């Protein structure tokens, strides 16, 4: 027995492994002063190597106080164990991991049913809906965009009697709001797709379907509708966009399709009864993408893309793979990936169930309302302090968005506000009302009716933001405003917190 007195009294033998021995010299370590810029000539002990790796994250900020991003920060112990188990499994190797690939398919099936995808004809053959687990929404958006492009080329080839080779030279356009997320910048830059941007009105964030009607031409492969505009949480009018697309297609003989970028809303809207049909219930919607690590609540970066069917859609990007005793398909940009993503997502689906997601979404919407009401109640010289621009108390993401009332002619803007709130360890995001054109490399106004120099700010209510935290955030914001008022009235010195106007423009890269 290791606990017997005789064994305990025995002197421990000195460590045999010389690298282990070195690890005991914590304070006399010789490499603490060195930076890591090339591979060290000799190895080091496991615990020392681990320390050198993990010390980087000491320099990160507190993710729980970050309301500026959508990245989920709530993780359960069991979920972390599931994630670790998944790290060993490379989904590319379907010969060795057919079981894990089945798990991937089951997870995709749950997502497809959540979005009301009709069971495709190929379901029996493949045992799953046409879709894939991805690294995140970016990969899912790229895949959706590529299928729109290849589908359009097939149509152009047929229409103009072109060969496949000739059709490969044709470049389509995709219509999207100026408030697009940077994932789409990758589609336009990497995949030779021309963007057509529609600028919405300030405070609306949703492109007017009539503007989309005017923009559609024969080179239009598709329209992207966003379910959960990342700036302020609005759901685009997917039904209105589909109606316009249907009418144009009928009048002109086009076959324009709609992709719904539901990065955030894909795991919120299905649990909000008030939201009208936005998904595969609308016939023009051919594909939908979402992130698991946003409101899907996964602790690892995960995403999903689901196509309505295989034919003339996902088959354009399918690479068939065969494995022991079966056949399968790969749709993703990369073959190799850990199984952690779909495994953790399945864990979350089972853990929360429909009722769990519904309760969670309701609580987040209530917390958002508390913060929104708090901002609405703030006044200055008898005028509202904030102009609210988010989607309101229902039918949108749990996001609060506003900008400082220009009528107050304040000496500071929303970006200054963000910096002062950060002094309280809280992160809110502030942006200029401009965007970067990915092809022309110019900076343009985000809205049709507001100057590019305007600013705004946003708070994302994630599932960790309890009322205790939300109260503190609201008082931190109140104090930040008091500080900024005091500073601009000359009581305090801003110490250089004031930034040049227009220096911080929107990059769209908001995760
Ligand atoms: C976050 C987001 C993306 C990109 O998602 P990742 O999962 O970070 O790749 C794309 N579109 C929208 C609308 C988003 O909010």
Coordinates of C-alpha atoms and ligand atoms in Angstrom, one line a residue:
X1 CA 0.0 0.0 0.0
X2 CA 1.5 3.3 -0.9
X3 CA 0.1 4.8 2.3
X4 CA 1.8 2.3 4.6
X5 CA 4.3 3.9 7.1
X6 CA 7.2 1.7 5.9
X7 CA 6.8 2.9 2.3
X8 CA 6.3 6.5 3.3
X9 CA 9.4 6.6 5.4
X10 CA 11.5 5.4 2.4
X11 CA 13.5 8.2 0.8
X12 CA 12.1 9.0 -2.7
X13 CA 14.5 8.1 -5.4
X14 CA 15.9 11.0 -7.3
X15 CA 14.2 11.7 -10.6
X16 CA 15.9 9.8 -13.4
X17 CA 14.7 11.9 -16.3
X18 CA 17.2 14.8 -16.5
X19 CA 14.6 17.1 -18.1
X20 CA 12.3 16.4 -15.2
X21 CA 15.1 17.3 -12.8
X22 CA 15.5 20.6 -14.5
X23 CA 11.8 21.3 -14.2
X24 CA 12.2 21.4 -10.4
X25 CA 14.4 24.4 -10.7
X26 CA 11.4 26.8 -11.2
X27 CA 13.2 29.9 -10.0
X28 CA 16.6 29.1 -11.6
X29 CA 15.2 28.5 -15.0
X30 CA 17.6 29.9 -17.5
X31 CA 15.2 30.7 -20.3
X32 CA 12.8 33.1 -18.5
X33 CA 14.5 36.0 -20.1
X34 CA 14.4 34.5 -23.6
X35 CA 11.7 35.1 -26.1
X36 CA 10.4 32.3 -28.3
X37 CA 11.5 33.1 -31.8
X38 CA 12.9 29.8 -33.0
X39 CA 12.9 26.2 -31.9
X40 CA 15.1 25.7 -28.8
X41 CA 18.1 23.5 -29.4
X42 CA 17.2 21.2 -26.5
X43 CA 13.9 20.3 -25.1
X44 CA 12.6 21.2 -21.7
X45 CA 10.5 19.4 -19.1
X46 CA 6.7 19.0 -19.7
X47 CA 5.6 21.3 -16.9
X48 CA 8.1 24.0 -18.0
X49 CA 7.0 23.7 -21.6
X50 CA 3.4 23.9 -20.5
X51 CA 4.1 27.0 -18.5
X52 CA 5.9 28.7 -21.4
X53 CA 2.8 28.0 -23.6
X54 CA 0.1 28.9 -21.2
X55 CA 1.7 32.1 -19.9
X56 CA 0.7 33.8 -23.2
X57 CA -2.9 33.6 -22.2
X58 CA -2.2 35.6 -19.0
X59 CA -1.9 38.5 -21.3
X60 CA -5.4 38.0 -22.7
X61 CA -8.3 39.9 -21.3
X62 CA -11.3 38.6 -19.3
X63 CA -13.5 36.9 -21.8
X64 CA -16.5 36.9 -19.4
X65 CA -16.6 40.7 -19.4
X66 CA -16.4 41.0 -23.2
X67 CA -19.8 42.0 -24.4
X68 CA -18.3 43.2 -27.7
X69 CA -18.1 39.8 -29.3
X70 CA -20.5 37.0 -29.9
X71 CA -18.1 34.2 -28.8
X72 CA -19.7 32.0 -26.1
X73 CA -17.7 31.8 -22.8
X74 CA -19.9 29.4 -20.8
X75 CA -18.3 26.0 -20.6
X76 CA -19.3 23.0 -18.5
X77 CA -16.8 20.4 -17.3
X78 CA -18.4 17.6 -19.2
X79 CA -18.4 19.7 -22.3
X80 CA -14.7 20.2 -21.9
X81 CA -14.2 16.5 -21.5
X82 CA -16.2 15.9 -24.7
X83 CA -14.0 18.5 -26.5
X84 CA -10.8 16.8 -25.3
X85 CA -12.1 13.4 -26.5
X86 CA -12.9 15.0 -29.9
X87 CA -9.4 16.4 -30.3
X88 CA -7.9 13.0 -30.9
X89 CA -10.3 12.3 -33.7
X90 CA -9.6 13.6 -37.1
X91 CA -12.9 13.6 -39.1
X92 CA -10.9 13.4 -42.4
X93 CA -10.1 9.8 -41.5
X94 CA -13.5 8.2 -42.1
X95 CA -12.0 4.8 -42.4
X96 CA -11.0 4.7 -38.8
X97 CA -13.7 7.0 -37.4
X98 CA -16.9 6.1 -39.2
X99 CA -18.7 6.3 -35.8
X100 CA -17.6 9.8 -35.3
X101 CA -18.6 10.7 -38.8
X102 CA -22.1 9.4 -38.0
X103 CA -22.1 11.7 -35.0
X104 CA -21.3 14.5 -37.3
X105 CA -24.2 13.5 -39.6
X106 CA -26.6 13.2 -36.6
X107 CA -25.6 16.7 -35.5
X108 CA -26.1 18.1 -39.0
X109 CA -29.5 16.4 -39.1
X110 CA -30.6 18.1 -35.9
X111 CA -29.5 21.5 -37.2
X112 CA -31.3 20.9 -40.6
X113 CA -34.6 19.9 -38.8
X114 CA -34.3 22.9 -36.5
X115 CA -34.3 25.1 -39.7
X116 CA -37.2 23.2 -41.2
X117 CA -35.3 21.7 -44.1
X118 CA -37.5 19.2 -46.0
X119 CA -35.9 15.8 -46.1
X120 CA -34.0 15.6 -49.4
X121 CA -34.4 12.7 -51.9
X122 CA -30.8 11.7 -51.1
X123 CA -31.5 11.3 -47.4
X124 CA -31.8 7.5 -47.6
X125 CA -28.7 7.1 -49.7
X126 CA -26.5 9.2 -47.4
X127 CA -28.3 8.9 -44.1
X128 CA -28.2 12.7 -43.6
X129 CA -29.3 16.0 -44.9
X130 CA -27.1 17.8 -47.3
X131 CA -24.8 19.8 -45.0
X132 CA -21.6 19.9 -43.0
X133 CA -20.1 20.9 -39.7
X134 CA -17.5 23.6 -40.4
X135 CA -14.9 25.5 -38.4
X136 CA -17.3 28.4 -38.0
X137 CA -19.7 30.5 -40.0
X138 CA -17.0 31.9 -42.2
X139 CA -16.3 28.5 -43.8
X140 CA -20.1 27.8 -43.9
X141 CA -20.7 31.2 -45.7
X142 CA -17.9 30.5 -48.2
X143 CA -19.4 27.1 -49.0
X144 CA -22.9 28.6 -49.4
X145 CA -21.5 31.3 -51.6
X146 CA -19.5 28.8 -53.7
X147 CA -22.6 26.7 -54.4
X148 CA -24.5 29.9 -55.4
X149 CA -21.7 30.7 -57.8
X150 CA -21.5 27.2 -59.4
X151 CA -25.2 26.9 -59.6
X152 CA -25.4 30.3 -61.5
X153 CA -22.6 29.2 -63.9
X154 CA -24.5 26.0 -64.7
X155 CA -27.5 28.1 -65.5
X156 CA -25.5 30.6 -67.6
X157 CA -23.9 27.7 -69.5
X158 CA -27.3 26.1 -70.3
X159 CA -28.8 29.4 -71.2
X160 CA -26.0 30.6 -73.5
X161 CA -25.0 27.2 -74.8
X162 CA -21.6 27.5 -73.3
X163 CA -19.2 24.7 -72.5
X164 CA -18.2 24.1 -68.9
X165 CA -14.8 25.5 -69.6
X166 CA -16.3 28.7 -71.0
X167 CA -18.7 29.1 -68.1
X168 CA -15.8 28.8 -65.6
X169 CA -14.7 32.3 -66.8
X170 CA -17.9 33.9 -65.9
X171 CA -18.0 36.0 -62.7
X172 CA -21.3 36.3 -60.8
X173 CA -22.4 38.9 -58.3
X174 CA -24.0 38.5 -54.9
X175 CA -26.2 41.1 -53.3
X176 CA -25.7 41.9 -49.6
X177 CA -26.2 44.6 -47.1
X178 CA -23.3 47.1 -46.4
X179 CA -23.4 45.8 -42.9
X180 CA -22.1 42.4 -44.1
X181 CA -19.8 40.5 -41.8
X182 CA -16.1 40.1 -42.9
X183 CA -16.7 36.4 -43.7
X184 CA -18.3 37.7 -46.9
X185 CA -15.3 39.8 -47.7
X186 CA -13.5 36.5 -48.0
X187 CA -16.0 35.2 -50.5
X188 CA -15.6 38.4 -52.6
X189 CA -11.8 38.4 -52.4
X190 CA -10.9 34.7 -52.5
X191 CA -13.6 33.4 -54.9
X192 CA -14.0 36.0 -57.6
X193 CA -17.6 37.0 -56.7
X194 CA -18.6 40.7 -57.2
X195 CA -20.4 42.2 -54.3
X196 CA -23.4 44.5 -54.8
X197 CA -23.9 46.4 -51.6
X198 CA -27.2 47.7 -50.4
X199 CA -27.0 50.5 -47.8
X200 CA -29.8 50.3 -45.3
X201 CA -31.2 53.3 -43.3
X202 CA -29.5 54.1 -40.0
X203 CA -31.3 52.2 -37.2
X204 CA -32.9 49.7 -39.6
X205 CA -29.8 47.6 -40.6
X206 CA -32.1 45.7 -43.0
X207 CA -31.7 46.2 -46.7
X208 CA -34.9 47.3 -48.4
X209 CA -36.2 44.4 -50.6
X210 CA -37.1 47.1 -53.2
X211 CA -33.4 48.1 -53.4
X212 CA -32.6 44.4 -53.9
X213 CA -35.2 44.2 -56.7
X214 CA -33.4 47.1 -58.5
X215 CA -30.0 45.5 -58.0
X216 CA -30.7 42.0 -59.4
X217 CA -29.4 41.4 -62.9
X218 CA -28.7 38.3 -65.0
X219 CA -25.3 37.9 -63.3
X220 CA -26.8 37.7 -59.8
X221 CA -26.1 34.3 -58.3
X222 CA -27.8 35.0 -55.0
X223 CA -28.9 37.4 -52.3
X224 CA -27.6 37.1 -48.8
X225 CA -30.1 37.8 -46.0
X226 CA -28.7 38.1 -42.5
X227 CA -30.5 36.7 -39.5
X228 CA -29.0 38.7 -36.7
X229 CA -27.1 41.6 -38.2
X230 CA -23.9 41.6 -36.1
X231 CA -24.0 45.4 -35.5
X232 CA -27.3 45.6 -33.8
X233 CA -29.1 42.2 -33.8
X234 CA -31.8 42.9 -36.4
X235 CA -33.2 40.1 -38.5
X236 CA -33.3 41.0 -42.1
X237 CA -36.7 40.7 -43.8
X238 CA -36.0 37.3 -45.3
X239 CA -39.6 36.7 -46.4
X240 CA -39.7 40.2 -48.1
X241 CA -36.4 39.4 -49.8
X242 CA -37.7 36.0 -51.0
X243 CA -40.9 37.6 -52.3
X244 CA -38.9 40.1 -54.5
X245 CA -36.5 37.3 -55.7
X246 CA -39.5 35.1 -56.6
X247 CA -41.1 38.0 -58.6
X248 CA -37.9 38.9 -60.4
X249 CA -37.2 35.3 -61.3
X250 CA -40.8 34.9 -62.6
X251 CA -40.7 38.1 -64.6
X252 CA -37.2 37.7 -66.1
X253 CA -36.6 33.9 -66.1
X254 CA -33.7 34.1 -63.7
X255 CA -33.0 31.6 -61.0
X256 CA -31.6 33.8 -58.2
X257 CA -31.5 32.1 -54.8
X258 CA -31.2 33.2 -51.2
X259 CA -28.6 32.2 -48.6
X260 CA -29.4 33.0 -45.0
X261 CA -26.4 34.0 -42.9
X262 CA -27.8 33.0 -39.5
X263 CA -24.4 33.0 -37.7
X264 CA -26.0 34.3 -34.6
X265 CA -29.8 34.0 -35.2
X266 CA -29.7 30.4 -36.3
X267 CA -29.7 29.2 -32.7
X268 CA -31.9 32.1 -31.4
X269 CA -34.8 32.6 -33.9
X270 CA -36.0 28.9 -33.7
X271 CA -36.7 29.5 -30.0
X272 CA -38.6 32.8 -30.5
X273 CA -42.2 32.2 -31.3
X274 CA -42.8 35.7 -32.6
X275 CA -40.3 35.4 -35.5
X276 CA -42.0 34.8 -38.9
X277 CA -40.7 32.1 -41.2
X278 CA -37.0 32.9 -42.2
X279 CA -35.6 29.4 -43.0
X280 CA -36.3 26.5 -45.4
X281 CA -40.0 27.2 -45.1
X282 CA -39.3 29.9 -47.7
X283 CA -38.8 28.2 -51.0
X284 CA -36.2 30.7 -52.3
X285 CA -33.9 29.9 -49.4
X286 CA -31.4 27.3 -50.7
X287 CA -28.8 27.3 -47.9
X288 CA -28.4 28.5 -44.3
X289 CA -25.2 28.9 -42.2
X290 CA -24.6 29.4 -38.5
X291 CA -21.9 29.4 -35.8
X292 CA -22.1 26.9 -33.0
X293 CA -19.8 29.0 -30.7
X294 CA -22.2 32.0 -30.7
X295 CA -25.7 31.3 -29.5
X296 CA -25.3 27.6 -30.2
X297 CA -23.4 27.7 -26.9
X298 CA -20.5 25.5 -28.0
X299 CA -17.1 26.1 -26.3
X300 CA -15.2 25.4 -29.4
X301 CA -15.3 27.1 -32.8
X302 CA -18.0 25.4 -34.7
X303 CA -20.3 26.1 -37.6
X304 CA -22.8 24.5 -39.9
X305 CA -24.0 24.9 -43.4
X306 CA -27.2 23.1 -44.6
X307 CA -28.4 23.0 -48.2
X308 CA -31.9 22.4 -49.3
X309 CA -30.9 19.6 -51.5
X310 CA -27.8 18.0 -53.2
X311 CA -28.8 18.4 -56.8
X312 CA -27.4 21.5 -58.5
X313 CA -26.4 22.8 -55.1
X314 CA -24.1 21.0 -52.6
X315 CA -23.1 18.5 -55.3
X316 CA -21.1 21.4 -56.8
X317 CA -18.7 21.3 -53.9
X318 CA -19.0 17.6 -53.0
X319 CA -15.9 15.5 -53.0
X320 CA -16.7 11.8 -52.7
X321 CA -14.8 9.8 -50.2
X322 CA -14.9 6.1 -49.7
X323 CA -14.2 4.3 -46.5
X324 CA -14.4 0.8 -45.2
X325 CA -17.9 -0.4 -46.0
X326 CA -19.5 2.8 -47.1
X327 CA -19.4 6.0 -49.1
X328 CA -19.5 9.5 -48.0
X329 CA -19.0 13.0 -49.1
X330 CA -16.9 15.9 -48.0
X331 CA -18.2 19.4 -48.5
X332 CA -15.7 21.3 -46.3
X333 CA -12.8 23.5 -47.4
X334 CA -10.4 21.5 -45.3
X335 CA -10.5 17.7 -44.9
X336 CA -8.7 17.4 -41.6
X337 CA -10.4 18.8 -38.5
X338 CA -11.0 17.6 -34.9
X339 CA -14.3 16.0 -34.1
X340 CA -14.6 18.4 -31.1
X341 CA -16.9 20.8 -32.9
X342 CA -19.8 18.5 -33.7
X343 CA -19.3 16.5 -30.5
X344 CA -19.6 19.5 -28.3
X345 CA -22.5 20.8 -30.3
X346 CA -24.3 17.5 -29.9
X347 CA -23.5 17.7 -26.2
X348 CA -25.2 21.1 -26.0
X349 CA -28.2 20.0 -28.0
X350 CA -28.7 17.1 -25.6
X351 CA -27.9 19.0 -22.5
X352 CA -30.3 22.0 -23.2
X353 CA -33.0 20.5 -25.4
X354 CA -35.5 22.8 -27.0
X355 CA -36.8 24.0 -23.7
X356 CA -33.4 24.8 -22.4
X357 CA -32.6 27.0 -25.4
X358 CA -36.0 28.6 -25.2
X359 CA -35.5 29.5 -21.5
X360 CA -31.9 30.7 -22.1
X361 CA -33.0 32.9 -25.0
X362 CA -35.8 34.4 -23.0
X363 CA -33.4 35.2 -20.1
X364 CA -30.9 36.8 -22.5
X365 CA -33.7 38.9 -24.1
X366 CA -34.8 40.1 -20.6
X367 CA -31.2 41.0 -19.6
X368 CA -30.9 42.9 -22.9
X369 CA -34.1 44.8 -22.1
X370 CA -32.8 45.7 -18.7
X371 CA -29.7 47.3 -20.3
X372 CA -31.7 48.9 -23.1
X373 CA -34.2 50.4 -20.6
X374 CA -31.2 51.7 -18.6
X375 CA -29.7 53.4 -21.6
X376 CA -33.1 54.8 -22.6
X377 CA -33.6 56.3 -19.1
X378 CA -30.3 58.3 -19.4
X379 CA -30.9 62.0 -20.3
X380 CA -28.8 65.1 -20.7
X381 CA -30.1 68.6 -20.6
X382 CA -33.6 67.3 -21.0
X383 CA -32.8 65.3 -24.1
X384 CA -32.2 61.5 -24.5
X385 CA -28.6 60.6 -24.1
X386 CA -28.8 57.7 -26.5
X387 CA -30.5 57.1 -29.8
X388 CA -31.4 53.4 -29.7
X389 CA -30.8 51.5 -32.9
X390 CA -31.2 47.8 -32.0
X391 CA -34.0 45.5 -32.9
X392 CA -35.9 46.2 -29.6
X393 CA -37.3 43.8 -27.0
X394 CA -38.4 40.9 -29.3
X395 CA -37.9 39.3 -32.7
X396 CA -34.2 40.0 -32.8
X397 CA -30.9 39.0 -31.1
X398 CA -30.3 39.8 -27.4
X399 CA -28.2 42.8 -28.4
X400 CA -28.3 46.4 -27.3
X401 CA -27.1 49.0 -29.7
X402 CA -27.2 52.8 -29.6
X403 CA -25.3 56.0 -30.4
X404 CA -24.8 59.1 -28.4
X405 CA -27.5 61.7 -29.4
X406 CA -25.8 64.1 -31.9
X407 CA -28.2 66.8 -30.8
X408 CA -26.3 67.0 -27.5
X409 CA -23.2 68.1 -29.5
X410 CA -21.0 66.2 -27.1
X411 CA -17.2 66.6 -27.2
X412 CA -16.8 62.8 -27.2
X413 CA -18.2 60.0 -29.3
X414 CA -19.1 56.3 -28.9
X415 CA -15.5 55.2 -29.5
X416 CA -14.3 57.4 -26.6
X417 CA -17.1 55.8 -24.6
X418 CA -15.8 52.3 -25.4
X419 CA -12.3 53.2 -24.1
X420 CA -13.6 54.7 -20.9
X421 CA -15.9 51.7 -20.2
X422 CA -12.8 49.5 -20.7
X423 CA -11.3 51.2 -17.6
X424 CA -14.0 49.3 -15.7
X425 CA -12.8 46.0 -17.3
X426 CA -15.9 45.8 -19.5
X427 CA -15.8 45.7 -23.3
X428 CA -18.5 47.1 -25.5
X429 CA -17.8 47.7 -29.2
X430 CA -18.0 51.0 -30.9
X431 CA -17.7 51.5 -34.6
X432 CA -17.7 54.2 -37.2
X433 CA -20.7 54.2 -39.5
X434 CA -18.5 53.2 -42.5
X435 CA -17.3 50.0 -44.2
X436 CA -14.4 48.9 -46.2
X437 CA -15.2 47.9 -49.8
X438 CA -13.3 44.6 -50.2
X439 CA -12.7 45.0 -54.0
X440 CA -12.2 48.7 -54.4
X441 CA -10.4 49.1 -51.1
X442 CA -12.3 52.3 -50.2
X443 CA -14.1 53.4 -47.1
X444 CA -17.8 54.1 -47.7
X445 CA -20.8 55.1 -45.6
X446 CA -22.5 52.2 -43.9
X447 CA -26.0 53.7 -44.1
X448 CA -27.9 55.5 -46.9
X449 CA -28.9 58.4 -44.6
X450 CA -26.0 58.9 -42.1
X451 CA -22.5 60.2 -42.6
X452 CA -19.5 57.7 -42.5
X453 CA -18.1 59.8 -39.7
X454 CA -20.9 58.9 -37.3
X455 CA -20.3 56.3 -34.6
X456 CA -22.3 53.7 -32.7
X457 CA -21.8 51.1 -30.0
X458 CA -23.1 47.6 -29.2
X459 CA -23.5 45.2 -26.3
X460 CA -24.0 41.5 -26.9
X461 CA -25.9 39.7 -24.1
X462 CA -24.3 36.3 -23.9
X463 CA -25.5 33.5 -21.7
X464 CA -22.9 34.3 -18.9
X465 CA -24.3 37.9 -18.5
X466 CA -26.3 37.5 -15.3
X467 CA -28.3 40.4 -13.8
X468 CA -25.5 40.8 -11.2
X469 CA -23.1 41.5 -14.0
X470 CA -25.6 43.5 -16.1
X471 CA -26.2 45.9 -13.2
X472 CA -22.5 46.4 -12.9
X473 CA -22.1 47.0 -16.6
X474 CA -24.9 49.6 -16.5
X475 CA -23.4 51.5 -13.6
X476 CA -19.9 51.3 -15.3
X477 CA -21.5 52.8 -18.4
X478 CA -23.2 55.5 -16.3
X479 CA -19.8 56.3 -14.6
X480 CA -18.1 56.4 -18.0
X481 CA -20.5 59.0 -19.2
X482 CA -20.1 61.1 -16.0
X483 CA -16.4 61.0 -16.5
X484 CA -16.6 62.0 -20.1
X485 CA -19.0 64.8 -19.3
X486 CA -16.6 66.0 -16.6
X487 CA -13.6 65.8 -18.8
X488 CA -15.2 67.6 -21.7
X489 CA -16.4 70.4 -19.4
X490 CA -12.9 70.9 -18.3
X491 CA -13.1 69.4 -14.8
X492 CA -10.9 66.5 -15.8
X493 CA -8.2 65.9 -18.3
X494 CA -8.9 63.2 -20.9
X495 CA -5.2 62.3 -20.9
X496 CA -5.3 61.5 -24.6
X497 CA -8.3 59.2 -24.6
X498 CA -9.8 61.3 -27.3
X499 CA -9.2 59.8 -30.6
X500 CA -9.1 61.5 -34.0
X501 CA -12.4 61.3 -35.7
X502 CA -12.7 58.8 -38.5
X503 CA -9.5 57.0 -37.6
X504 CA -11.3 53.8 -36.6
X505 CA -13.5 52.6 -39.4
X506 CA -15.5 49.4 -39.6
X507 CA -13.6 46.4 -40.7
X508 CA -16.6 44.2 -40.5
X509 CA -14.4 41.7 -38.6
X510 CA -16.5 41.3 -35.5
X511 CA -16.7 37.8 -34.2
Ligands
LIG1 C1 -19.9 36.0 -36.6 C2 -20.5 36.1 -38.0 C3 -19.9 35.4 -39.1 C4 -18.6 34.7 -39.0 O1 -18.6 33.7 -38.1 P1 -17.4 32.8 -37.5 O2 -18.1 31.7 -36.9 O3 -16.7 33.7 -36.6 O4 -16.6 32.4 -38.7 C5 -20.5 35.6 -40.3 N1 -21.7 36.3 -40.4 C6 -22.3 36.9 -39.4 C7 -23.6 37.6 -39.6 C8 -21.7 36.8 -38.1 O5 -22.3 37.4 -37.1

